Short mmCIF file of C-alpha atoms and ligand atoms in Angstrom, two decimals:
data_model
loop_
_atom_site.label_atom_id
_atom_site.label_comp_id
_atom_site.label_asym_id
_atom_site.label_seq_id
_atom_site.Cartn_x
_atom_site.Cartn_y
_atom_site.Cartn_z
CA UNK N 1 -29.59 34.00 -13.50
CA UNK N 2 -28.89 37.58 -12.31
CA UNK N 3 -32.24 39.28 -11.33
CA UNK N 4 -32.78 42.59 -13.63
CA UNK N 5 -32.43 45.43 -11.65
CA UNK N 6 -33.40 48.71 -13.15
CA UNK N 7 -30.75 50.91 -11.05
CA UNK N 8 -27.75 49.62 -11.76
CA UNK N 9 -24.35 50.39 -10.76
CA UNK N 10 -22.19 51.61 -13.56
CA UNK N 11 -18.50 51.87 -14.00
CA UNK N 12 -17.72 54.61 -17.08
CA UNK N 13 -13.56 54.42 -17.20
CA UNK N 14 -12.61 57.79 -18.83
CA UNK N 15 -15.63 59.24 -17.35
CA UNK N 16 -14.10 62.73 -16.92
CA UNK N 17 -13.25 63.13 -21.01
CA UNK N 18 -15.50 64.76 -23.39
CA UNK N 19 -17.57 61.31 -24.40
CA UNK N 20 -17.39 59.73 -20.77
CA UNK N 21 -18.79 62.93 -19.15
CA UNK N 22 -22.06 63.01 -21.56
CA UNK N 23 -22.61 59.11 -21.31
CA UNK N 24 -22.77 59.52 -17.20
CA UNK N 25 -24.93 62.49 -17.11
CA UNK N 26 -27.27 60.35 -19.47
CA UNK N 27 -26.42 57.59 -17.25
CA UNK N 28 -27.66 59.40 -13.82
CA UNK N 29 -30.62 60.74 -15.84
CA UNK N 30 -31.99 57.16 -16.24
CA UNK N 31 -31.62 56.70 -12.18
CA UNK N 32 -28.30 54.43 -12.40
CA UNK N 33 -24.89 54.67 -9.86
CA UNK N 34 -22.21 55.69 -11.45
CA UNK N 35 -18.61 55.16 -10.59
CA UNK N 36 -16.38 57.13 -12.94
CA UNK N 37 -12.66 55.88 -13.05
CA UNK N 38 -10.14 58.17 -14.56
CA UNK N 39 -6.71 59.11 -14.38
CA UNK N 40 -7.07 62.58 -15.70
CA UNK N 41 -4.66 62.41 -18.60
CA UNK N 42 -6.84 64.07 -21.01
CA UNK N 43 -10.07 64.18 -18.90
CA UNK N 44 -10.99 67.35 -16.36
CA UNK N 45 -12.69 67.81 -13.01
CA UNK N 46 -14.58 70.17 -14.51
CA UNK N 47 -16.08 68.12 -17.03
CA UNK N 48 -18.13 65.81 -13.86
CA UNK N 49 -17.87 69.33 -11.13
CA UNK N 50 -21.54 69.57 -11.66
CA UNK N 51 -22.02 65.75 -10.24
CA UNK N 52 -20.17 66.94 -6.90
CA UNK N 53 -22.81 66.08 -4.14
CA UNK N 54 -24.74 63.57 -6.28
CA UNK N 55 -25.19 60.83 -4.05
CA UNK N 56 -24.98 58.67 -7.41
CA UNK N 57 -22.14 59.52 -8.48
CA UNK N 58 -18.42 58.58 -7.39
CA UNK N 59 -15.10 59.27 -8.91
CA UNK N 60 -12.00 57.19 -8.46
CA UNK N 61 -8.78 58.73 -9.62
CA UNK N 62 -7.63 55.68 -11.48
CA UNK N 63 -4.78 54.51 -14.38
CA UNK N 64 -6.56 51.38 -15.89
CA UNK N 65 -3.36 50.01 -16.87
CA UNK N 66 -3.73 48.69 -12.94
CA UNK N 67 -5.86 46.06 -11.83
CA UNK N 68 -8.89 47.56 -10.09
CA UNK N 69 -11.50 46.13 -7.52
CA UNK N 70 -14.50 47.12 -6.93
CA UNK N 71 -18.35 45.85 -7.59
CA UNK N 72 -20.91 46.73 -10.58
CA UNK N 73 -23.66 45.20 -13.10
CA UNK N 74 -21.99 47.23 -15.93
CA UNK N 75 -18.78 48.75 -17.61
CA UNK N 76 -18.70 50.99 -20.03
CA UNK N 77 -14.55 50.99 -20.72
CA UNK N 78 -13.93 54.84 -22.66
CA UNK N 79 -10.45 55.45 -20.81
CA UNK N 80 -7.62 56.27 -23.83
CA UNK N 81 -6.51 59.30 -25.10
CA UNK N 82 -8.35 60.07 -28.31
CA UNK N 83 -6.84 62.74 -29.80
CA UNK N 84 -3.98 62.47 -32.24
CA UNK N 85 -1.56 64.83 -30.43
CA UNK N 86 -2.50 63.04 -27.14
CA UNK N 87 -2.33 59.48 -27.88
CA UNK N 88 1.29 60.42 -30.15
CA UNK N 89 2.48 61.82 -26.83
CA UNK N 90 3.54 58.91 -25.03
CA UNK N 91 2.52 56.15 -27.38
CA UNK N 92 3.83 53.26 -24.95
CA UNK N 93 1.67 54.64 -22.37
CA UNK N 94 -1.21 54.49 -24.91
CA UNK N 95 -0.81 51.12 -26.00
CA UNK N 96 -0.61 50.17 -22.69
CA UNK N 97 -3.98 51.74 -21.73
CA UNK N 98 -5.58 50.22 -24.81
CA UNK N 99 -3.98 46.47 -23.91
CA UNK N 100 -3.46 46.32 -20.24
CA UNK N 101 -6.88 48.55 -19.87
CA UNK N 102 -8.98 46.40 -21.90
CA UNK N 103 -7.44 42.92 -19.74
CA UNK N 104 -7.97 44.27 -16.66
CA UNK N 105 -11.56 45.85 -17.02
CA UNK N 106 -12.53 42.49 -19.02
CA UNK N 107 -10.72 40.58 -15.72
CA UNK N 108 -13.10 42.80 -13.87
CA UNK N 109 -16.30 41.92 -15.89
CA UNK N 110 -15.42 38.30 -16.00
CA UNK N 111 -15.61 38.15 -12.22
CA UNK N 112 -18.58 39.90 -12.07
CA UNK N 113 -20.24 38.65 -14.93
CA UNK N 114 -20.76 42.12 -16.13
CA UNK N 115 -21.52 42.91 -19.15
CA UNK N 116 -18.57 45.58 -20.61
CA UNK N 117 -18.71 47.66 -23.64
CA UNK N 118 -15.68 48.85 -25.46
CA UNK N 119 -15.20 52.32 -26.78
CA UNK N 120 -13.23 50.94 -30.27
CA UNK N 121 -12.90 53.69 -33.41
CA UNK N 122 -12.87 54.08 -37.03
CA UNK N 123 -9.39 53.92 -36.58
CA UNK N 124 -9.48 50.44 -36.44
CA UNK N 125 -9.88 50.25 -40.57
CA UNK N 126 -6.71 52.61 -40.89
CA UNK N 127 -6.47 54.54 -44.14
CA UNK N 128 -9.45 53.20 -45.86
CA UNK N 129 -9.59 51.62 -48.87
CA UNK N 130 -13.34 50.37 -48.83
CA UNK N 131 -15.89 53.55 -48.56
CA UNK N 132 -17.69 53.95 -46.82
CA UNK N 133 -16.52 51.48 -44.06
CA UNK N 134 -18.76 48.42 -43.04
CA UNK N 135 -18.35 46.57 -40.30
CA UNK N 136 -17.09 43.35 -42.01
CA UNK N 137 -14.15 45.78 -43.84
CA UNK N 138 -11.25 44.55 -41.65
CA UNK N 139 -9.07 47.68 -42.66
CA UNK N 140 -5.84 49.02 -43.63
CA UNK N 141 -3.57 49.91 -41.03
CA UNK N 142 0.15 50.89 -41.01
CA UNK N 143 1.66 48.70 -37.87
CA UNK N 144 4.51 50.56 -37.21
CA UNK N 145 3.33 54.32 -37.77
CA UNK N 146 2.87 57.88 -35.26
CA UNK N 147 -0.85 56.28 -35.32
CA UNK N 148 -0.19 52.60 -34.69
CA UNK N 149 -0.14 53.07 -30.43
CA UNK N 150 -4.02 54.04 -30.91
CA UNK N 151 -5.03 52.14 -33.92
CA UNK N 152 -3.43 48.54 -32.93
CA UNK N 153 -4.10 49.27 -29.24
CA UNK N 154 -7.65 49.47 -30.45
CA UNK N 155 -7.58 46.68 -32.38
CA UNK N 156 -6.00 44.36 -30.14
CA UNK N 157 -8.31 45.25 -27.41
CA UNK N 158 -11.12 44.80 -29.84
CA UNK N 159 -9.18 40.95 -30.22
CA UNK N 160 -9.24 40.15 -26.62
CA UNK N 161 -12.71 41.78 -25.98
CA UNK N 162 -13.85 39.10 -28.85
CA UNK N 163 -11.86 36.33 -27.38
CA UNK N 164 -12.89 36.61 -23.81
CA UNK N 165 -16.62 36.28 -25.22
CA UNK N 166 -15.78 33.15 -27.31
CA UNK N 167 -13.85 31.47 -24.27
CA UNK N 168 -15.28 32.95 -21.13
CA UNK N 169 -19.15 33.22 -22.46
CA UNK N 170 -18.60 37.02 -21.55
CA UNK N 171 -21.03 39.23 -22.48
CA UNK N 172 -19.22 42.67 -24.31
CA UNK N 173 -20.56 45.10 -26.72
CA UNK N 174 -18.05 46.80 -29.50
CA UNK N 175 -18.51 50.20 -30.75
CA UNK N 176 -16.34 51.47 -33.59
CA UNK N 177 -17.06 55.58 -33.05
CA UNK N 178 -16.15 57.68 -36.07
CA UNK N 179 -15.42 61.39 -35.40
CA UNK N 180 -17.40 62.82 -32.54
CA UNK N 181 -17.39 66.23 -31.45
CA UNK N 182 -19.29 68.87 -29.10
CA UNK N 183 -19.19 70.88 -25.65
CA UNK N 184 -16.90 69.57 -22.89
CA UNK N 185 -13.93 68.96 -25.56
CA UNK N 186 -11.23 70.18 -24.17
CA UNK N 187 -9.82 73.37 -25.65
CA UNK N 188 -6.03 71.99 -26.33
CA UNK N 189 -7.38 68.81 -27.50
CA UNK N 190 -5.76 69.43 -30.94
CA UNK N 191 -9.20 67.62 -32.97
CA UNK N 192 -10.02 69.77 -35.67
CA UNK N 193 -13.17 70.54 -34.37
CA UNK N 194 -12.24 72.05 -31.18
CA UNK N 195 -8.75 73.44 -33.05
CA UNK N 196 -10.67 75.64 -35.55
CA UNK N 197 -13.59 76.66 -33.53
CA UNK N 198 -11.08 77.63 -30.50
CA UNK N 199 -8.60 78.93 -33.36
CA UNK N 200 -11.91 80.94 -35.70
CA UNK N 201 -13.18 82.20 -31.72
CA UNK N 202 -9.71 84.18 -30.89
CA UNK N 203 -9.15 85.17 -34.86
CA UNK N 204 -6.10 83.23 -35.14
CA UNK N 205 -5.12 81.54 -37.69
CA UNK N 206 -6.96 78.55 -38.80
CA UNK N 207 -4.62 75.07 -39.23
CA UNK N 208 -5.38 73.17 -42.03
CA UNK N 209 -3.11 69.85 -42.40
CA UNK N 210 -2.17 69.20 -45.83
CA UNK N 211 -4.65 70.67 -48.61
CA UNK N 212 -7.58 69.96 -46.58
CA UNK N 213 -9.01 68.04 -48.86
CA UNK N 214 -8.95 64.89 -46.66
CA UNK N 215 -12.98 63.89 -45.74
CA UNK N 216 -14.09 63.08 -42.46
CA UNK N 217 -17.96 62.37 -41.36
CA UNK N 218 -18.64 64.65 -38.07
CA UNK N 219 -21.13 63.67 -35.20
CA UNK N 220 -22.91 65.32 -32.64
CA UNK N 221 -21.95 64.04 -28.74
CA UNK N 222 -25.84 63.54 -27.87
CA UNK N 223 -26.70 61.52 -30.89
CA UNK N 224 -23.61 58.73 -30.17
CA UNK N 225 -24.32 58.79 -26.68
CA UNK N 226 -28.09 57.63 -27.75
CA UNK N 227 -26.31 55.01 -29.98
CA UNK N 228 -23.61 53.67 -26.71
CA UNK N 229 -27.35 53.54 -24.73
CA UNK N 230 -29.14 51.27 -27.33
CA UNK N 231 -26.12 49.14 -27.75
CA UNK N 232 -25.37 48.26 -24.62
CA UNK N 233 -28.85 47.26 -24.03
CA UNK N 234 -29.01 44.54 -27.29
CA UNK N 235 -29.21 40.63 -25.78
CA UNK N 236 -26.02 39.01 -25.11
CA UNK N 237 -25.82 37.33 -28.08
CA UNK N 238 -25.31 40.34 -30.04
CA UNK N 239 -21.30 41.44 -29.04
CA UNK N 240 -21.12 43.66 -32.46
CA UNK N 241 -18.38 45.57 -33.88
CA UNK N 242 -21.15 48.17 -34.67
CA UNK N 243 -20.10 51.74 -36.33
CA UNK N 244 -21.25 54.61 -34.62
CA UNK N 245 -21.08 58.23 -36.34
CA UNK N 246 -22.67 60.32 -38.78
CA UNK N 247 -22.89 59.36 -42.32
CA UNK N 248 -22.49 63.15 -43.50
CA UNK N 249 -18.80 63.28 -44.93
CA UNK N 250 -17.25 66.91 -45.32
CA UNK N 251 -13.46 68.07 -46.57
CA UNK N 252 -11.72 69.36 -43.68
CA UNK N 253 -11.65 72.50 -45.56
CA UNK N 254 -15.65 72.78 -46.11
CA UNK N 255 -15.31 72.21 -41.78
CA UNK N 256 -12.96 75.53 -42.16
CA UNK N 257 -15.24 77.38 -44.15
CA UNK N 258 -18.07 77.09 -42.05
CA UNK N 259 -16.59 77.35 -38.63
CA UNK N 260 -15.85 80.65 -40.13
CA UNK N 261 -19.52 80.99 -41.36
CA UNK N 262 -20.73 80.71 -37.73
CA UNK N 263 -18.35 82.25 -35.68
CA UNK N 264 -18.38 85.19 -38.00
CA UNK N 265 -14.49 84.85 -37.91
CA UNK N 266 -11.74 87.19 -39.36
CA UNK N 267 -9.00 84.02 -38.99
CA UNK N 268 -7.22 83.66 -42.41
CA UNK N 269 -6.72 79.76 -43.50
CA UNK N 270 -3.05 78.39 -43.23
CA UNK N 271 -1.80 75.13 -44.10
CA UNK N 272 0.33 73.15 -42.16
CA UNK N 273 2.10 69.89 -43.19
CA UNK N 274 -0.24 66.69 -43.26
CA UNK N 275 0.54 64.17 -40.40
CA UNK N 276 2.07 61.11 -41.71
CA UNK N 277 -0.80 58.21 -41.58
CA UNK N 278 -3.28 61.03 -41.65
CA UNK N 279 -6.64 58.91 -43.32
CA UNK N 280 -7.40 60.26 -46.64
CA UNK N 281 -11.44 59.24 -46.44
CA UNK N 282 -13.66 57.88 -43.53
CA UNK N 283 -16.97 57.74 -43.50
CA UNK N 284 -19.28 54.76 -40.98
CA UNK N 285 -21.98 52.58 -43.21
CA UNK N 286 -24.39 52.73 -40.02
CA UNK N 287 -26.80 50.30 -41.87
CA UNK N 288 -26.21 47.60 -38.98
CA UNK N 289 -27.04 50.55 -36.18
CA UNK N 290 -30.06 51.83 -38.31
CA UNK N 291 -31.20 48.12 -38.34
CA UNK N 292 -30.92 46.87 -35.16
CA UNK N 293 -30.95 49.68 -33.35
CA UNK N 294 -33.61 52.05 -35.25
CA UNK N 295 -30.46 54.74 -34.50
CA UNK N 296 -29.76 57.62 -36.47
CA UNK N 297 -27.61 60.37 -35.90
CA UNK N 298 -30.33 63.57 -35.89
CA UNK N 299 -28.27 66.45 -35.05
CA UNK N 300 -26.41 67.53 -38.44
CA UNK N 301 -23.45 69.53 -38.14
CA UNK N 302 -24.74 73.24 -38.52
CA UNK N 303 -26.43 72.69 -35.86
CA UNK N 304 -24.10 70.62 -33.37
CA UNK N 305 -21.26 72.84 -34.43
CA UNK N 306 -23.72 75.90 -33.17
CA UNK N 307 -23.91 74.60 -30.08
CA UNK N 308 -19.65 73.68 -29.32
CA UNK N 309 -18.80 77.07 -30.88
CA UNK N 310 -21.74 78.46 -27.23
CA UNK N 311 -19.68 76.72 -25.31
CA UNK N 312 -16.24 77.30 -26.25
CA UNK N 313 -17.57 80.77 -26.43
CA UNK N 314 -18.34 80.89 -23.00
CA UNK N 315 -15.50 78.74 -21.83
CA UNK N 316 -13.05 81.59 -23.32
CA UNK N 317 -14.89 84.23 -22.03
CA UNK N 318 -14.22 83.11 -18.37
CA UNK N 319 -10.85 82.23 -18.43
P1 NAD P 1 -10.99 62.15 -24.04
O1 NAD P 1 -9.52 62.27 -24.20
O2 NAD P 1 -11.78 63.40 -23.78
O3 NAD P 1 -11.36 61.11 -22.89
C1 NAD P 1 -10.57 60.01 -22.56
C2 NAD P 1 -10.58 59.88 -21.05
O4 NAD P 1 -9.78 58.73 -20.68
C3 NAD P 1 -9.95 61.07 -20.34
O5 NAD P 1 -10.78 61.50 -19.28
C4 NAD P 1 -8.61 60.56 -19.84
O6 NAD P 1 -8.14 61.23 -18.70
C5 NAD P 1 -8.94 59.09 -19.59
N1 NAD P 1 -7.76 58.22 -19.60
C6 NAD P 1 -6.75 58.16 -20.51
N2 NAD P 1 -5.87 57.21 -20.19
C7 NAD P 1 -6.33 56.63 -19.03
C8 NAD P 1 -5.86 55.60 -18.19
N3 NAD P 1 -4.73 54.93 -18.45
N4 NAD P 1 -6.58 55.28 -17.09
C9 NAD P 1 -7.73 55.94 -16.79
N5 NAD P 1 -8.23 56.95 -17.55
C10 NAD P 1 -7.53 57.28 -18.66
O7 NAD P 1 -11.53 61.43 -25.36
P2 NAD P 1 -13.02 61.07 -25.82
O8 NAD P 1 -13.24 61.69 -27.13
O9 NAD P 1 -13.98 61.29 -24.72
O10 NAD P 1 -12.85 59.50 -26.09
C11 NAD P 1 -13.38 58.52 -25.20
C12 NAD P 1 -13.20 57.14 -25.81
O11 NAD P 1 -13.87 57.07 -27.06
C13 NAD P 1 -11.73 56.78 -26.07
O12 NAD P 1 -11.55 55.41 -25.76
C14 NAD P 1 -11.58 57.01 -27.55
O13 NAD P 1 -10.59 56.19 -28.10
C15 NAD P 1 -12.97 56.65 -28.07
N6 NAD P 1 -13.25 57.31 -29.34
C16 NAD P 1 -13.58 58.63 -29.39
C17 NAD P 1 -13.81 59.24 -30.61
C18 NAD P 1 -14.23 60.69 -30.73
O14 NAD P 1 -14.36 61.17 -31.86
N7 NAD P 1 -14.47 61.42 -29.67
C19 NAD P 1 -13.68 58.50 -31.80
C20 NAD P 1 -13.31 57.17 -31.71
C21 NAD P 1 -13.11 56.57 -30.48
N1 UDP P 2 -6.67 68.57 -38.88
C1 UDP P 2 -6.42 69.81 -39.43
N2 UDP P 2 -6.11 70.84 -38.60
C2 UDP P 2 -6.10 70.72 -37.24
C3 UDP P 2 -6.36 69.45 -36.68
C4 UDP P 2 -6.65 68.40 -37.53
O1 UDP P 2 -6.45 69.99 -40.65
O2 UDP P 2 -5.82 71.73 -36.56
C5 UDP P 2 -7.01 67.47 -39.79
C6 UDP P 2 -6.23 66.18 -39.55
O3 UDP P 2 -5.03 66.20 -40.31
C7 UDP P 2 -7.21 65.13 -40.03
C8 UDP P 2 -8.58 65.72 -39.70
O4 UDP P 2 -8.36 67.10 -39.52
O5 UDP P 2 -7.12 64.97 -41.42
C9 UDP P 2 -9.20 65.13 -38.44
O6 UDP P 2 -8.23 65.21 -37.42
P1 UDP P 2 -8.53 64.83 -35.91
O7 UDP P 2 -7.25 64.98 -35.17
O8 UDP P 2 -9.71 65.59 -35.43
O9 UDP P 2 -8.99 63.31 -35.94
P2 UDP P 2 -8.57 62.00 -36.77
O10 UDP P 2 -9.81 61.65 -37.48
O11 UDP P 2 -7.46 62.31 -37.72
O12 UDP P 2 -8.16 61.05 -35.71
#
């Protein structure tokens, strides 16, 4: 039996994106180590530059598709591109990180005995035809689609994080996050989100894919952060899938209208052709979070979006 030891060292892969940067300042707050491992495909330096000097904190410049050494009590594994336009940019290279990441950090954790959480997604049920989404919905997804690098990366990794806990006793924790956004996205991410309050901030035009009446269910970065932090912590005999997200479903075009509510915006509304694949509905049943984990989201999206439209604000005002 390991000994519980309140600092522990952490490994956060894809510590330097949007949701890997939040989780390690959380992290450090509680008094852990943290070693963040990226490769900076999507992530920044700026995202951790305020951890420079923090004698808890370490970043390795690292492509988990490559085996990597090194010794902690945890792993959170976050590294993949999440964005649409990202992951569709070199989908082998996505695949890859979902497949070859997820073996080598659960390699890692096996040695260790670590126990290893896995960033998964609402992706993982496709275009939904159950709604809202339970856990136990196992999904409808295209295999051979512009999505299927991100979606089938997912849910293979989700397949090998499940099958090195049935044959290696491994201890792992699977989160399926539904849409998350706030500060530290990065402006070019191409989320809606970021796209219209970057787009709404510079009065340009505002992209809307399709009619915008596709629904998604929008949550705020500190609330799922709060959700990874009770998760991981659940006894070992507890591995999930668990949803993560915000119940609260919205058209993208009621996320157009009040981006350009808030921001006070003079960007007219164009529409752009819809993405092939592109969900028509998702929205997480967290019943199994609300149970086990008393979790809720808390911030609701006036208010989160509020507080990403400050930043990008500021972020545009500098460059
Ligand atoms: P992000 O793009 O901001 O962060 C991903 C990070 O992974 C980046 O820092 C990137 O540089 C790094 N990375 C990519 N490929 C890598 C590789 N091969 N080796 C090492 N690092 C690599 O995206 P995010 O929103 O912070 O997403 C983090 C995780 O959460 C991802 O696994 C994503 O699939 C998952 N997720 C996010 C959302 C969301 O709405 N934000 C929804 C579902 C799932
Ligand atoms: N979308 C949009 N305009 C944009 C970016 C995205 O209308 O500039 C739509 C996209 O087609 C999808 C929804 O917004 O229906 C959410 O897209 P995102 O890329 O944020 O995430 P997804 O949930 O599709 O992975």
């Amino acid at each position: 039996m390991r000994q519980y030891n309140p600092q522990q060292r952490v490994l956060v892969t894809g510590g330097a994106g949007f949701l890997g940067s939040h989780l390690i300042d959380r992290l450090l707050a509680q008094g852990h180590e943290v070693v963040c491992a990226d490769n900076l495909f999507t992530g920044s330096k700026r995202n951790i530059a305020h951890l420079h000097g923090n004698p808890n904190f370490e970043f390795v410049r690292h492509d988990v598709t490559f085996p990597l050494y090194m010794e902690v009590d945890r792993i959170y594994n976050l590294a993949c591109p999440a964005s649409p336009v990202h992951y569709q940019h070199d989908p082998v290279q996505t695949t890859k990180t979902s497949v070859h990441g997820a073996i080598n950090m659960l390699g890692l954790a096996k040695r260790l005995g670590a126990r290893i959480f896995q960033a998964s997604t609402s992706e993982v049920y496709g275009d939904p035809s159950v709604h809202p989404q339970p856990e136990g919905y196992w999904g409808n997804v295209n295999p051979i689609g512009i999505r299927s690098c991100y979606d089938e990366g997912k849910r293979c990794a989700e397949t090998l994080f499940f099958d090195y806990h049935r044959q290696h006793g491994l201890d792992i924790k699977v989160a399926r996050i539904f849409n998350t956004y706030g500060p530290r996205m990065h402006p070019n991410d191409g989320r809606v989100v970021s796209n219209f309050i970057v787009q709404a901030l510079k009065n340009e035009p505002i992209t809307i894919y399709g009619e915008g009446q596709q629904t998604r269910s929008f949550c705020f970065v500190d609330d799922l952060v709060e959700g990874f932090l009770r998760l991981m912590e659940q006894p070992a005999d507890f591995p999930g899938p668990m949803n993560l997200g915000n119940p609260n479903e919205f058209t993208i075009r009621q996320l157009a209208d009040k981006v350009i509510a808030l921001t006070g915006s003079r960007s007219p509304l164009v529409h752009k052709p819809l993405p092939s694949d592109d969900p028509t509905q998702r929205q997480p049943d967290i019943r199994l979070a609300r149970e086990r984990l008393g979790w809720e989201p808390k911030v609701q999206l006036e208010e989160g979006l509020r507080k990403t439209i400050d930043y990008f604000d500021g972020l545009l005002r500098a460059a």
